[in-house]
XYZ file of C-alpha atoms in Angstrom:
386
model
C 0.764 7.741 9.519
C -1.097 6.024 12.332
C -1.952 6.684 15.889
C -2.895 4.447 18.921
C -5.428 7.142 20.077
C -8.670 7.159 17.994
C -9.781 10.436 19.358
C -6.452 12.303 18.371
C -6.806 16.055 18.858
C -7.033 17.385 15.326
C -6.162 20.843 16.341
C -2.842 19.496 17.672
C -2.432 17.648 14.323
C -2.908 20.902 12.237
C -0.460 22.811 14.354
C 2.145 19.904 14.137
C 1.799 19.898 10.365
C 2.268 23.586 10.074
C 5.465 23.388 11.884
C 6.629 21.041 9.017
C 6.211 23.577 6.376
C 9.192 25.633 5.318
C 7.665 29.019 5.049
C 7.477 29.968 1.291
C 11.045 29.362 0.061
C 13.020 31.093 2.904
C 15.190 27.971 3.142
C 15.823 27.713 -0.523
C 17.770 29.856 -2.920
C 15.425 30.044 -5.761
C 17.447 31.063 -8.833
C 15.919 32.954 -11.674
C 16.963 30.025 -13.949
C 14.800 27.201 -12.840
C 15.534 23.710 -14.064
C 12.553 22.734 -16.042
C 11.933 18.943 -15.467
C 8.766 17.963 -16.974
C 8.335 14.273 -15.792
C 6.467 12.770 -18.642
C 7.196 9.224 -17.798
C 6.084 7.922 -21.158
C 5.346 4.281 -21.590
C 7.777 2.081 -23.476
C 6.699 1.739 -27.064
C 5.811 -1.836 -28.304
C 6.557 -3.425 -24.931
C 3.812 -5.152 -22.899
C 5.981 -8.063 -21.318
C 7.022 -8.102 -17.717
C 10.717 -8.219 -16.771
C 12.614 -8.638 -13.587
C 13.410 -5.034 -13.103
C 10.120 -3.083 -13.916
C 7.107 -3.149 -15.918
C 5.118 -1.157 -18.430
C 4.010 2.219 -16.997
C 0.429 2.751 -16.319
C -1.925 5.719 -16.493
C -2.989 7.521 -13.277
C -6.721 7.208 -13.481
C -8.072 8.756 -16.629
C -5.357 11.299 -16.885
C -2.627 11.294 -19.387
C -0.035 10.918 -16.744
C 1.892 7.548 -16.790
C 3.853 6.380 -13.940
C 5.744 3.192 -12.966
C 3.591 0.616 -11.266
C 5.401 1.193 -8.035
C 6.768 4.490 -6.757
C 8.977 5.859 -4.031
C 7.697 7.695 -1.082
C 9.936 10.532 0.336
C 8.082 11.036 3.688
C 11.174 10.215 5.640
C 13.638 12.254 3.798
C 14.642 15.147 5.963
C 12.228 14.193 8.807
C 13.192 14.325 12.372
C 9.835 13.939 14.210
C 8.789 10.435 13.023
C 11.619 8.740 11.140
C 15.353 8.590 11.265
C 15.473 8.159 15.079
C 14.638 11.807 15.485
C 17.768 13.145 13.709
C 18.990 14.086 10.318
C 22.741 14.277 9.287
C 25.001 13.942 6.335
C 24.917 10.179 6.552
C 21.043 10.160 6.260
C 21.094 12.578 3.337
C 23.718 10.445 1.443
C 21.557 7.309 2.117
C 18.413 9.086 0.711
C 20.487 10.392 -2.261
C 21.604 6.777 -2.884
C 18.084 5.472 -2.492
C 16.937 8.062 -5.213
C 19.688 6.970 -7.609
C 19.216 3.227 -7.053
C 15.494 3.689 -7.727
C 16.140 5.551 -11.109
C 18.741 2.946 -11.975
C 16.155 0.105 -11.432
C 13.416 1.919 -13.492
C 11.316 3.365 -10.627
C 10.858 6.918 -11.571
C 7.741 8.208 -9.663
C 8.396 9.950 -6.497
C 5.934 11.364 -3.869
C 6.597 14.015 -1.513
C 4.854 16.854 0.269
C 5.326 20.395 1.662
C 4.969 19.065 5.081
C 7.542 16.318 4.968
C 10.605 17.419 6.813
C 11.017 20.631 8.789
C 12.949 23.825 8.123
C 12.200 24.793 11.744
C 13.770 21.746 13.385
C 17.443 21.898 13.954
C 19.210 19.570 11.429
C 16.084 18.837 9.361
C 15.359 19.783 5.747
C 12.165 19.902 3.678
C 11.637 16.670 1.571
C 10.893 18.668 -1.522
C 14.196 20.396 -1.212
C 16.049 17.072 -1.129
C 14.103 15.631 -4.003
C 14.688 18.726 -6.106
C 18.466 18.528 -5.268
C 18.663 14.818 -6.160
C 16.860 15.471 -9.509
C 19.091 18.246 -10.334
C 22.128 16.302 -9.619
C 20.887 13.400 -11.651
C 19.943 15.588 -14.652
C 23.491 17.122 -14.803
C 24.857 13.490 -15.174
C 21.973 12.204 -17.448
C 19.874 14.979 -19.072
C 17.540 12.652 -20.631
C 16.453 10.908 -17.354
C 12.646 11.224 -16.701
C 11.288 11.631 -13.258
C 7.674 11.867 -12.286
C 7.236 14.168 -9.264
C 4.134 14.286 -7.043
C 3.695 16.501 -4.180
C 0.865 17.667 -1.960
C -1.033 20.713 -0.570
C -1.579 20.907 3.180
C -5.203 21.777 3.821
C -4.403 23.819 7.006
C -7.525 25.352 8.568
C -6.191 28.934 8.052
C -5.770 28.412 4.346
C -8.844 29.493 2.320
C -9.823 29.411 -1.358
C -8.208 28.518 -4.619
C -5.502 31.137 -4.345
C -4.087 29.283 -1.332
C -3.588 26.212 -3.458
C -1.734 28.154 -6.048
C 0.384 29.970 -3.703
C 1.314 26.796 -1.828
C 1.969 25.009 -5.150
C 4.329 27.906 -6.206
C 6.278 27.497 -2.996
C 6.509 23.859 -3.544
C 7.804 24.398 -7.058
C 10.332 26.744 -5.702
C 11.592 24.247 -3.172
C 11.783 21.548 -5.851
C 13.475 23.793 -8.331
C 10.899 22.990 -10.985
C 8.472 24.958 -13.023
C 5.925 22.241 -13.037
C 5.071 18.890 -11.289
C 3.350 15.869 -12.669
C 0.851 15.311 -9.840
C -0.416 17.787 -7.348
C -2.681 16.427 -4.457
C -4.674 17.818 -1.638
C -3.007 16.082 1.383
C -6.225 15.669 3.380
C -9.772 17.209 3.357
C -10.338 20.750 4.559
C -11.956 21.401 7.868
C -14.096 24.233 6.419
C -14.796 22.592 3.172
C -13.006 21.662 -0.143
C -14.651 23.548 -2.974
C -12.045 26.179 -3.114
C -9.227 23.770 -2.940
C -10.726 21.650 -5.782
C -11.048 25.047 -7.856
C -7.360 25.597 -7.185
C -6.461 22.134 -8.457
C -8.286 22.874 -11.647
C -6.676 26.171 -11.867
C -3.257 24.660 -11.584
C -4.047 22.318 -14.414
C -5.220 25.124 -16.680
C -2.149 27.305 -15.922
C 0.073 24.324 -16.914
C 1.656 24.071 -13.461
C 0.677 20.413 -13.181
C -0.007 17.629 -15.478
C -2.547 15.821 -13.250
C -4.345 16.401 -9.846
C -5.351 14.147 -7.019
C -6.489 13.938 -3.481
C -5.303 12.077 -0.446
C -7.109 10.533 2.585
C -10.588 11.284 1.003
C -13.419 9.150 2.008
C -15.953 7.995 -0.752
C -18.341 10.927 -0.271
C -15.623 13.552 -0.554
C -13.958 11.531 -3.433
C -17.168 11.615 -5.554
C -17.696 15.309 -4.790
C -14.087 16.126 -5.963
C -14.439 13.970 -9.028
C -17.800 15.557 -10.141
C -16.500 19.189 -9.488
C -13.448 18.583 -11.606
C -15.379 16.741 -14.272
C -17.403 19.884 -14.951
C -14.204 21.513 -16.045
C -13.106 18.632 -18.128
C -10.372 17.662 -15.753
C -10.054 14.036 -14.540
C -9.428 13.350 -10.856
C -6.260 11.165 -11.319
C -5.747 9.602 -7.889
C -6.505 9.225 -4.188
C -3.554 8.510 -1.988
C -4.635 6.534 1.031
C -3.229 4.171 3.677
C -3.493 0.755 2.249
C -1.612 -2.402 3.019
C -2.247 -6.151 3.632
C -2.929 -5.285 7.269
C -4.725 -2.047 6.662
C -7.427 -2.592 4.164
C -9.816 0.200 5.162
C -10.077 1.333 1.411
C -11.652 -1.931 0.668
C -14.037 -1.915 3.486
C -15.114 1.837 3.420
C -16.190 2.005 -0.244
C -13.078 3.987 -1.480
C -11.540 1.136 -3.503
C -14.758 0.314 -5.285
C -15.464 4.020 -5.970
C -11.994 4.592 -7.426
C -12.415 1.477 -9.579
C -15.802 2.712 -10.744
C -14.768 6.234 -11.478
C -11.312 5.573 -13.034
C -9.362 7.005 -10.148
C -6.015 5.228 -9.206
C -5.337 4.462 -5.526
C -1.853 5.508 -4.515
C -1.001 3.383 -1.468
C 1.032 4.916 1.217
C 2.564 2.864 4.002
C 2.129 -0.258 1.712
C 4.295 -2.389 3.989
C 2.809 -1.044 7.201
C 5.814 1.188 8.057
C 8.150 -1.877 7.853
C 5.829 -4.209 9.861
C 5.353 -6.441 6.917
C 9.119 -6.588 6.080
C 9.690 -9.261 8.587
C 12.659 -7.382 10.219
C 10.651 -6.535 13.324
C 9.826 -9.179 15.937
C 8.211 -9.083 19.358
C 11.590 -9.005 20.911
C 12.879 -6.258 18.308
C 10.005 -3.789 17.600
C 10.697 -0.734 15.400
C 12.289 2.272 17.076
C 10.811 5.684 17.596
C 7.105 6.584 17.338
C 6.440 3.418 15.289
C 7.271 1.352 18.312
C 4.164 2.671 20.046
C 1.997 1.398 17.097
C 3.658 -1.811 16.161
C 4.117 -3.124 19.773
C 5.376 -6.513 20.749
C 1.769 -7.522 21.289
C 0.770 -6.561 17.860
C 3.843 -8.166 16.281
C 3.041 -11.449 18.153
C -0.462 -11.390 16.406
C 1.125 -10.657 13.110
C 3.467 -13.605 13.037
C 1.335 -16.244 11.426
C 0.591 -13.931 8.590
C 4.353 -13.145 8.306
C 5.116 -16.879 8.303
C 2.796 -17.356 5.375
C 4.184 -14.435 3.574
C 7.629 -15.846 4.020
C 6.628 -19.215 2.869
C 5.040 -17.847 -0.397
C 8.156 -15.751 -0.931
C 10.404 -18.732 -0.756
C 8.541 -20.143 -3.726
C 9.335 -17.170 -5.810
C 12.683 -16.418 -4.290
C 11.134 -13.118 -2.942
C 11.318 -11.243 0.358
C 8.397 -10.635 2.673
C 8.602 -6.876 1.554
C 8.396 -7.868 -2.146
C 5.532 -10.313 -1.514
C 3.539 -7.700 0.490
C 4.137 -5.036 -2.308
C 3.152 -7.473 -4.957
C -0.039 -8.286 -3.225
C -1.052 -4.644 -3.466
C -0.079 -4.511 -7.206
C -2.304 -7.527 -7.782
C -5.270 -5.605 -6.569
C -5.142 -3.670 -9.807
C -5.624 0.159 -10.121
C -3.154 0.472 -7.115
C 0.261 2.045 -7.202
C 2.168 1.410 -3.893
C 4.707 4.034 -2.774
C 6.903 2.513 -0.097
C 9.441 4.759 1.505
C 13.089 4.245 0.584
C 15.698 5.489 3.166
C 18.483 3.404 1.676
C 19.689 2.039 -1.711
C 19.184 -1.462 -0.352
C 15.518 -0.825 0.241
C 15.102 0.600 -3.101
C 16.658 -2.339 -4.826
C 14.401 -4.523 -2.863
C 11.310 -2.671 -3.891
C 12.287 -3.094 -7.546
C 12.052 -6.861 -6.957
C 8.355 -6.577 -6.104
C 7.752 -6.136 -9.909
C 8.028 -8.437 -12.926
C 6.052 -11.280 -11.333
C 2.533 -11.959 -9.958
C 1.008 -13.948 -6.909
C -1.680 -16.270 -7.907
C -5.248 -15.444 -7.256
C -5.315 -18.224 -4.575
C -2.219 -16.724 -2.844
C -3.738 -13.309 -2.818
C -6.950 -14.620 -1.236
C -5.113 -16.793 1.287
C -3.081 -13.787 2.457
C -6.194 -11.549 2.681
C -7.898 -14.293 4.810
C -5.059 -14.531 7.187
C -4.687 -10.770 7.546
C -8.459 -10.451 8.281
C -7.760 -12.127 11.626
C -5.640 -9.291 12.728
C -7.171 -6.315 14.193
C -5.671 -3.343 12.299
C -3.969 -0.235 13.863
C -5.890 2.959 14.071
C -5.551 4.988 10.711
C -4.707 8.559 9.937
C -7.437 10.725 11.831
C -8.159 12.890 8.866
C -9.520 10.035 6.875
C -12.723 10.566 8.776
C -13.010 14.144 8.336
């Protein structure tokens, strides 16, 4: 998420986020028989070679959880405030379901959602966790052996206090997902009043067997190290830090987060890895994105972006790859980074699959970074600075 206003009112932000949470599981019929889907995502035995579909799975940080080198973000699923041109209908839902299945078919089995994605209070919208759980259940009915790694997130709203708030929110998320556990549970952003209780809650969730691994999101270097040390005392690794990271938003490289993650053995999960479509090449100064994104990726910004897009396109032609695939591969080439582009359609999911199975050269990676450094980035998610 980005904003053109660097002094965004955080109080408004927290209220806005609160309106996106389906209170407990009121919108979901939680049956007594819950489909248990432990997404183990085990790595393929005896295979270390790349192929044109997917690659060997990797551990998230120092945890035992293995995921595909590229995941799928479900922020847009069910959303009517930022994505989908402010509406959600049967056509949108079918497209999201097709994106889910195309991802699975192509070997991408890591999905990231959150309790604040989608809104049970907005007419026609539905919580992203509900949709993901529905798609998993449908897929399991056809293919019981399919493995899906599920990640979701706790909203650190200012009226939530202590470790019990984390466990309660997690249980509500499990109810919406229709699962008895998830693979990765993350704190969506730092708490206004402190994080110790939230970190304790993550540790409790691991010890209760409700999650396989835990992570944070939008944490700066100082907060990241504090969370790492607190969990370490309980023998629990901090698996990941989910941050805004793309070729044109390289704050994690500049603020110490990337180097700290590499040092401590924490994987970066990169959200908005193609800058919400700006790096796909489909938007131009004459055709900017619709909705709120159009106020961020303006014609003026897209004009400044064009030389970089031209180079991305040129490099892509060498590999027979699209600008999206080149941009995602650039992130994978940073090592210890798992991008999670959002897939709204099966065509997008299939395109993302093509970002794996090959590598940019070191020279190409450096050339793209150099060109990107000439572009002033958009303002990031305000909670990054909490």
